[in-house]
Amino acid sequence: TDYHPAVLDLLRSNIALNALPSERCRAEILDWNECSDEVVAGLKADVVVAADVVYDPDIVEPLVQALQRFVAGGRVTHVFVACTQRNEATMALFRAELAARSLHASETDITGLCTLYKSFPITLLTITAKTC
C-alpha cells in the first residue's frame, strides 16, 4: 500500500513485471491515519509488505497502529517491513511502539542483499502478535 499515486503506479508496474497474479498481489491506497478495522477488512490481505516506511518519528505511531490492525485477530499471517536505518532514534521509537502494542518483531540484517543503499544498514522485520 501507499498513499502517493506515483508510488502506487510504480508498485503496480513491478507487480506486472514480475508476472504476479492480480488476484493474489495488489498495490492499494492506505492512509495510516485513516486505517480503520473496516478498511483493513476490505483489503483482504494475507501478507503485508512495507519498505522504507520508518523514516519520520511523526508517522511511527499511525504506522504501528495500522500494522496492529492487520495482525489483530489473525487477519494477516505475515507482516514484513524492510527498514533502511538512517536514524537509530526513529528505529528505536518504532521498536518501542511495536512492543507497546504487543507486537513482536524478529529482525534480519539484509544489508548485503541490497546494492543501492550500502551506506545505511537495512533490516527486515517480521512482525507478529506477541504470544504468552
Coordinates of N, CA, C and O in Angstrom, one line a residue:
T1 N 0.8 -1.2 0.0 CA 0.0 0.0 0.0 C 0.9 1.2 0.0 O 2.0 1.2 0.4
D2 N 0.3 2.3 -0.4 CA 1.0 3.6 -0.3 C -0.1 4.7 -0.4 O -1.3 4.3 -0.6
Y3 N 0.3 5.9 -0.3 CA -0.7 7.0 -0.4 C -0.5 7.8 -1.6 O -1.4 8.5 -2.1
H4 N 0.7 7.8 -2.2 CA 1.0 8.7 -3.3 C 0.7 7.9 -4.6 O 1.2 6.8 -4.8
P5 N 0.0 8.6 -5.6 CA -0.4 7.9 -6.8 C 0.8 7.4 -7.6 O 0.8 6.3 -8.2
A6 N 1.9 8.2 -7.7 CA 3.1 7.8 -8.5 C 3.7 6.6 -7.9 O 4.2 5.7 -8.7
V7 N 3.8 6.4 -6.6 CA 4.3 5.3 -5.9 C 3.4 4.0 -6.2 O 3.9 3.0 -6.5
L8 N 2.1 4.2 -6.1 CA 1.2 3.1 -6.5 C 1.4 2.7 -7.9 O 1.4 1.5 -8.2
D9 N 1.5 3.6 -8.8 CA 1.8 3.2 -10.2 C 3.0 2.4 -10.4 O 3.1 1.4 -11.1
L10 N 4.1 2.8 -9.7 CA 5.4 2.1 -9.7 C 5.2 0.7 -9.1 O 5.7 -0.3 -9.7
L11 N 4.5 0.6 -8.0 CA 4.3 -0.7 -7.4 C 3.5 -1.6 -8.3 O 3.8 -2.8 -8.5
R12 N 2.5 -1.1 -8.9 CA 1.6 -1.9 -9.9 C 2.5 -2.3 -11.1 O 2.3 -3.5 -11.6
S13 N 3.4 -1.5 -11.6 CA 4.3 -1.9 -12.7 C 5.2 -3.0 -12.2 O 5.4 -3.9 -13.0
N14 N 5.7 -2.9 -11.0 CA 6.6 -4.0 -10.5 C 5.8 -5.3 -10.4 O 6.3 -6.4 -10.7
I15 N 4.6 -5.2 -9.9 CA 3.7 -6.5 -9.8 C 3.6 -7.1 -11.2 O 3.7 -8.3 -11.4
A16 N 3.3 -6.2 -12.2 CA 3.1 -6.7 -13.6 C 4.4 -7.3 -14.2 O 4.4 -8.3 -14.8
L17 N 5.5 -6.6 -14.0 CA 6.8 -7.0 -14.5 C 7.2 -8.4 -13.9 O 7.9 -9.2 -14.6
N18 N 6.8 -8.6 -12.7 CA 7.1 -9.9 -12.1 C 6.1 -11.0 -12.3 O 6.1 -12.1 -11.7
A19 N 5.1 -10.6 -13.1 CA 4.0 -11.6 -13.5 C 3.3 -12.2 -12.3 O 2.9 -13.4 -12.3
L20 N 3.1 -11.3 -11.3 CA 2.3 -11.8 -10.1 C 0.8 -11.7 -10.4 O 0.4 -10.7 -11.0
P21 N 0.1 -12.7 -10.1 CA -1.3 -12.7 -10.4 C -2.1 -11.6 -9.6 O -1.9 -11.5 -8.4
S22 N -2.9 -10.9 -10.3 CA -3.6 -9.7 -9.7 C -4.5 -10.1 -8.6 O -4.8 -9.3 -7.7
E23 N -5.0 -11.3 -8.7 CA -5.9 -11.8 -7.6 C -5.2 -12.1 -6.3 O -5.8 -12.3 -5.3
R24 N -3.9 -12.2 -6.4 CA -3.0 -12.6 -5.2 C -2.1 -11.4 -4.7 O -1.7 -11.5 -3.6
C25 N -1.9 -10.5 -5.6 CA -1.0 -9.4 -5.3 C -1.5 -8.1 -5.8 O -1.7 -7.9 -7.0
R26 N -1.7 -7.1 -4.9 CA -2.2 -5.8 -5.3 C -1.5 -4.7 -4.6 O -1.0 -4.9 -3.4
A27 N -1.4 -3.5 -5.2 CA -1.0 -2.3 -4.5 C -2.2 -1.4 -4.3 O -2.9 -1.2 -5.3
E28 N -2.4 -1.0 -3.1 CA -3.6 -0.3 -2.7 C -3.3 1.0 -2.0 O -2.2 1.1 -1.3
I29 N -4.1 2.0 -2.0 CA -4.0 3.2 -1.2 C -4.3 2.8 0.2 O -5.3 2.1 0.5
L30 N -3.5 3.3 1.2 CA -3.7 3.1 2.6 C -3.1 4.3 3.3 O -1.9 4.5 3.4
D31 N -4.0 5.2 3.8 CA -3.6 6.3 4.7 C -3.5 5.8 6.1 O -4.6 5.5 6.7
W32 N -2.4 5.7 6.7 CA -2.2 5.1 8.1 C -3.1 5.9 9.1 O -3.5 5.3 10.1
N33 N -3.3 7.2 8.8 CA -4.1 8.0 9.8 C -5.6 7.7 9.7 O -6.3 8.1 10.5
E34 N -6.0 7.0 8.6 CA -7.4 6.7 8.4 C -7.6 5.2 8.3 O -8.6 4.7 7.7
C35 N -6.8 4.4 8.9 CA -6.8 3.0 8.8 C -7.7 2.4 9.9 O -7.2 2.1 11.0
S36 N -8.9 2.1 9.5 CA -9.9 1.5 10.5 C -9.9 0.0 10.3 O -9.4 -0.5 9.3
D37 N -10.6 -0.6 11.2 CA -10.8 -2.1 11.1 C -11.6 -2.4 9.8 O -11.3 -3.4 9.1
E38 N -12.5 -1.6 9.4 CA -13.3 -1.8 8.2 C -12.4 -1.7 7.0 O -12.5 -2.5 6.0
V39 N -11.5 -0.7 7.0 CA -10.6 -0.5 5.8 C -9.7 -1.7 5.7 O -9.5 -2.3 4.6
V40 N -9.1 -2.2 6.8 CA -8.2 -3.4 6.8 C -9.0 -4.6 6.3 O -8.5 -5.4 5.5
A41 N -10.2 -4.8 6.8 CA -11.0 -6.0 6.4 C -11.3 -5.9 4.9 O -11.3 -6.9 4.2
G42 N -11.5 -4.7 4.4 CA -11.8 -4.6 3.0 C -10.7 -4.9 2.1 O -10.8 -5.2 0.9
L43 N -9.4 -4.7 2.6 CA -8.3 -5.0 1.8 C -8.1 -6.5 1.6 O -7.4 -7.0 0.7
K44 N -8.6 -7.3 2.5 CA -8.5 -8.8 2.4 C -7.1 -9.3 2.2 O -6.8 -10.1 1.3
A45 N -6.1 -8.8 3.0 CA -4.7 -9.1 2.8 C -4.4 -10.3 3.7 O -4.8 -10.5 4.8
D46 N -3.5 -11.2 3.1 CA -2.9 -12.3 3.8 C -1.5 -11.9 4.3 O -1.1 -12.3 5.4
V47 N -0.8 -11.1 3.5 CA 0.5 -10.7 3.8 C 0.6 -9.2 3.6 O 0.0 -8.6 2.6
V48 N 1.4 -8.5 4.4 CA 1.6 -7.0 4.3 C 3.1 -6.9 4.1 O 3.9 -7.4 4.9
V49 N 3.5 -6.2 3.0 CA 4.9 -5.9 2.8 C 5.1 -4.4 2.7 O 4.4 -3.7 2.0
A50 N 6.0 -3.9 3.5 CA 6.3 -2.4 3.6 C 7.8 -2.2 3.5 O 8.6 -3.0 4.1
A51 N 8.2 -1.2 2.7 CA 9.6 -0.9 2.5 C 9.9 0.6 2.7 O 9.1 1.4 2.2
D52 N 10.9 0.8 3.5 CA 11.3 2.2 3.7 C 10.2 3.1 4.2 O 10.0 4.2 3.7
V53 N 9.5 2.6 5.2 CA 8.4 3.4 5.8 C 8.7 3.9 7.2 O 8.0 4.7 7.7
V54 N 9.9 3.6 7.8 CA 10.2 4.0 9.1 C 11.3 5.1 9.0 O 12.5 4.8 9.1
Y55 N 10.9 6.3 8.7 CA 11.9 7.4 8.4 C 11.6 8.6 9.1 O 12.4 9.5 9.2
D56 N 10.4 8.8 9.7 CA 10.0 10.0 10.4 C 9.3 9.6 11.7 O 8.3 8.9 11.7
P57 N 9.8 10.2 12.8 CA 9.1 9.8 14.1 C 7.6 10.1 14.1 O 6.9 9.5 14.8
D58 N 7.2 11.1 13.4 CA 5.8 11.6 13.4 C 4.8 10.5 12.8 O 3.7 10.5 13.1
I59 N 5.3 9.6 12.0 CA 4.5 8.6 11.4 C 4.6 7.3 12.0 O 3.8 6.4 11.7
V60 N 5.4 7.1 13.0 CA 5.6 5.8 13.6 C 4.4 5.3 14.3 O 3.9 4.2 14.1
E61 N 3.7 6.1 15.1 CA 2.5 5.7 15.8 C 1.4 5.3 14.9 O 0.8 4.2 15.0
P62 N 1.0 6.1 13.9 CA 0.0 5.6 13.0 C 0.4 4.4 12.1 O -0.5 3.6 11.9
L63 N 1.6 4.3 11.8 CA 2.1 3.1 11.1 C 1.9 1.9 11.9 O 1.3 0.9 11.5
V64 N 2.4 1.9 13.2 CA 2.2 0.7 14.0 C 0.8 0.4 14.3 O 0.4 -0.7 14.4
Q65 N 0.0 1.4 14.5 CA -1.5 1.2 14.7 C -2.1 0.5 13.5 O -2.9 -0.5 13.7
A66 N -1.7 0.9 12.3 CA -2.2 0.2 11.1 C -1.7 -1.2 11.1 O -2.5 -2.2 10.8
L67 N -0.4 -1.5 11.4 CA 0.1 -2.8 11.4 C -0.6 -3.7 12.4 O -0.9 -4.9 12.1
Q68 N -0.9 -3.1 13.5 CA -1.6 -3.8 14.6 C -3.0 -4.2 14.1 O -3.4 -5.4 14.4
R69 N -3.6 -3.4 13.4 CA -5.0 -3.7 12.9 C -4.9 -4.9 11.9 O -5.8 -5.7 11.9
F70 N -3.8 -5.0 11.1 CA -3.7 -6.2 10.2 C -3.4 -7.4 11.0 O -4.0 -8.5 10.7
V71 N -2.6 -7.4 12.0 CA -2.2 -8.6 12.8 C -3.3 -9.0 13.7 O -3.5 -10.2 14.0
A72 N -4.1 -8.1 14.2 CA -5.2 -8.4 15.2 C -6.1 -9.4 14.7 O -6.6 -9.3 13.6
G73 N -6.4 -10.4 15.5 CA -7.4 -11.3 15.2 C -7.0 -12.3 14.1 O -7.8 -13.0 13.5
G74 N -5.7 -12.3 13.8 CA -5.2 -13.3 12.8 C -5.6 -12.9 11.3 O -5.6 -13.8 10.5
R75 N -6.0 -11.7 11.1 CA -6.3 -11.2 9.7 C -5.2 -11.5 8.7 O -5.4 -12.0 7.6
V76 N -4.0 -11.2 9.2 CA -2.8 -11.3 8.3 C -1.9 -12.3 9.0 O -1.6 -12.2 10.2
T77 N -1.3 -13.2 8.2 CA -0.4 -14.2 8.7 C 1.0 -13.6 8.7 O 1.8 -14.1 9.6
H78 N 1.4 -12.7 7.9 CA 2.8 -12.2 7.8 C 2.8 -10.7 7.5 O 2.1 -10.2 6.6
V79 N 3.6 -10.0 8.3 CA 3.9 -8.6 8.0 C 5.4 -8.5 7.9 O 6.1 -8.9 8.9
F80 N 5.9 -8.0 6.8 CA 7.3 -7.8 6.6 C 7.6 -6.3 6.4 O 6.9 -5.7 5.5
V81 N 8.5 -5.8 7.1 CA 8.9 -4.4 7.0 C 10.4 -4.3 6.8 O 11.2 -4.7 7.6
A82 N 10.8 -3.8 5.6 CA 12.2 -3.6 5.3 C 12.5 -2.1 5.7 O 11.9 -1.2 5.2
C83 N 13.5 -1.9 6.5 CA 13.9 -0.6 7.0 C 15.3 -0.2 6.7 O 16.2 -1.0 7.1
T84 N 15.5 0.9 6.0 CA 16.8 1.5 5.9 C 17.0 2.3 7.1 O 16.2 3.2 7.4
Q85 N 18.0 2.0 7.9 CA 18.2 2.6 9.2 C 19.0 3.9 9.1 O 20.2 3.8 9.4
R86 N 18.3 4.9 8.8 CA 19.0 6.2 8.7 C 19.2 6.9 10.0 O 20.1 7.7 10.2
N87 N 18.2 6.7 10.9 CA 18.2 7.3 12.2 C 17.9 6.3 13.3 O 16.7 5.8 13.3
E88 N 18.8 6.0 14.1 CA 18.6 5.0 15.1 C 17.5 5.3 16.1 O 16.8 4.5 16.6
A89 N 17.4 6.6 16.4 CA 16.3 7.1 17.3 C 14.9 6.7 16.8 O 14.1 6.3 17.5
T90 N 14.8 6.9 15.5 CA 13.5 6.6 14.9 C 13.2 5.1 14.9 O 12.1 4.7 15.2
M91 N 14.3 4.3 14.6 CA 14.1 2.9 14.7 C 13.8 2.4 16.1 O 13.0 1.5 16.3
A92 N 14.5 3.0 17.1 CA 14.2 2.7 18.5 C 12.8 3.0 18.9 O 12.1 2.2 19.6
L93 N 12.3 4.1 18.4 CA 10.9 4.5 18.6 C 9.9 3.5 18.0 O 8.9 3.1 18.6
F94 N 10.2 3.1 16.8 CA 9.4 2.1 16.1 C 9.4 0.8 16.9 O 8.3 0.2 17.1
R95 N 10.6 0.3 17.3 CA 10.6 -0.9 18.1 C 9.8 -0.8 19.4 O 9.1 -1.7 19.8
A96 N 9.9 0.3 20.1 CA 9.2 0.6 21.3 C 7.7 0.6 21.1 O 6.9 0.1 21.9
E97 N 7.3 1.2 20.0 CA 5.9 1.3 19.7 C 5.3 -0.1 19.4 O 4.2 -0.4 19.8
L98 N 6.1 -0.9 18.7 CA 5.6 -2.3 18.4 C 5.4 -3.0 19.7 O 4.4 -3.7 19.9
A99 N 6.4 -2.9 20.6 CA 6.3 -3.6 21.9 C 5.2 -3.1 22.7 O 4.5 -3.9 23.3
A100 N 4.9 -1.8 22.7 CA 3.8 -1.3 23.5 C 2.5 -1.7 23.0 O 1.5 -1.8 23.7
R101 N 2.4 -2.1 21.7 CA 1.1 -2.6 21.1 C 1.1 -4.1 21.0 O 0.4 -4.7 20.2
S102 N 2.0 -4.8 21.8 CA 2.0 -6.3 21.9 C 2.3 -6.9 20.5 O 1.8 -7.9 20.2
L103 N 3.2 -6.3 19.8 CA 3.7 -6.8 18.5 C 5.2 -7.2 18.7 O 6.0 -6.5 19.3
H104 N 5.5 -8.4 18.2 CA 6.9 -8.9 18.2 C 7.5 -8.7 16.8 O 6.8 -9.0 15.8
A105 N 8.7 -8.3 16.8 CA 9.5 -8.2 15.6 C 10.8 -8.9 15.6 O 11.6 -8.7 16.5
S106 N 10.9 -9.9 14.8 CA 12.2 -10.6 14.6 C 12.9 -9.9 13.5 O 12.3 -9.5 12.5
E107 N 14.2 -9.7 13.7 CA 15.0 -8.8 12.7 C 16.1 -9.6 12.1 O 16.8 -10.4 12.7
T108 N 16.2 -9.4 10.8 CA 17.3 -10.0 9.9 C 18.0 -8.9 9.2 O 17.4 -8.0 8.5
D109 N 19.3 -8.8 9.3 CA 20.1 -7.9 8.6 C 20.2 -8.3 7.1 O 20.7 -9.4 6.8
I110 N 19.7 -7.4 6.2 CA 19.7 -7.8 4.8 C 20.6 -6.8 4.0 O 20.5 -6.7 2.8
T111 N 21.4 -6.0 4.7 CA 22.2 -5.0 4.1 C 23.0 -5.6 2.9 O 23.1 -5.0 1.8
G112 N 23.6 -6.8 3.0 CA 24.4 -7.4 2.0 C 23.6 -7.8 0.7 O 24.2 -8.0 -0.3
L113 N 22.3 -7.9 0.9 CA 21.4 -8.3 -0.3 C 21.1 -7.1 -1.1 O 20.6 -7.3 -2.2
C114 N 21.3 -5.9 -0.6 CA 20.9 -4.7 -1.3 C 22.1 -4.0 -2.0 O 23.1 -3.8 -1.4
T115 N 21.9 -3.6 -3.2 CA 23.0 -3.0 -4.0 C 23.0 -1.5 -4.0 O 24.0 -0.8 -4.3
L116 N 21.8 -0.9 -3.7 CA 21.7 0.6 -3.8 C 22.1 1.4 -2.6 O 22.6 2.4 -2.6
Y117 N 21.7 0.9 -1.4 CA 21.9 1.6 -0.1 C 22.9 1.0 0.8 O 22.6 0.6 1.8
K118 N 24.2 1.0 0.3 CA 25.2 0.4 1.1 C 25.7 1.3 2.3 O 26.4 0.8 3.2
S119 N 25.3 2.6 2.3 CA 25.8 3.4 3.4 C 25.0 3.3 4.6 O 25.4 3.9 5.7
F120 N 23.8 2.7 4.6 CA 23.0 2.5 5.8 C 22.6 1.0 6.0 O 22.4 0.3 5.0
P121 N 22.6 0.6 7.2 CA 22.1 -0.8 7.5 C 20.6 -1.0 7.0 O 19.8 0.0 7.2
I122 N 20.3 -2.1 6.5 CA 18.9 -2.4 6.1 C 18.5 -3.7 6.9 O 19.2 -4.7 6.9
T123 N 17.4 -3.6 7.5 CA 16.9 -4.7 8.4 C 15.5 -5.1 7.9 O 14.7 -4.2 7.5
L124 N 15.3 -6.4 7.8 CA 13.9 -6.9 7.5 C 13.3 -7.4 8.8 O 13.9 -8.2 9.5
L125 N 12.2 -6.8 9.2 CA 11.5 -7.1 10.4 C 10.3 -8.0 10.0 O 9.5 -7.6 9.1
T126 N 10.1 -9.1 10.7 CA 8.9 -9.9 10.5 C 8.1 -9.7 11.8 O 8.6 -10.0 12.9
I127 N 6.9 -9.2 11.6 CA 6.1 -8.7 12.7 C 4.9 -9.6 12.9 O 4.2 -9.9 12.0
T128 N 4.7 -10.0 14.2 CA 3.6 -10.9 14.6 C 3.1 -10.4 15.9 O 3.7 -9.6 16.6
A129 N 1.9 -11.0 16.2 CA 1.3 -10.7 17.6 C 2.2 -11.4 18.6 O 2.6 -12.5 18.4
K130 N 2.4 -10.8 19.7 CA 3.1 -11.5 20.8 C 2.3 -12.6 21.4 O 1.1 -12.5 21.5
T131 N 3.0 -13.7 21.7 CA 2.3 -14.8 22.3 C 2.7 -14.9 23.8 O 3.8 -14.4 24.1
C132 N 1.9 -15.5 24.6 CA 2.2 -15.5 26.1 C 3.5 -16.3 26.3 O 4.0 -17.1 25.8

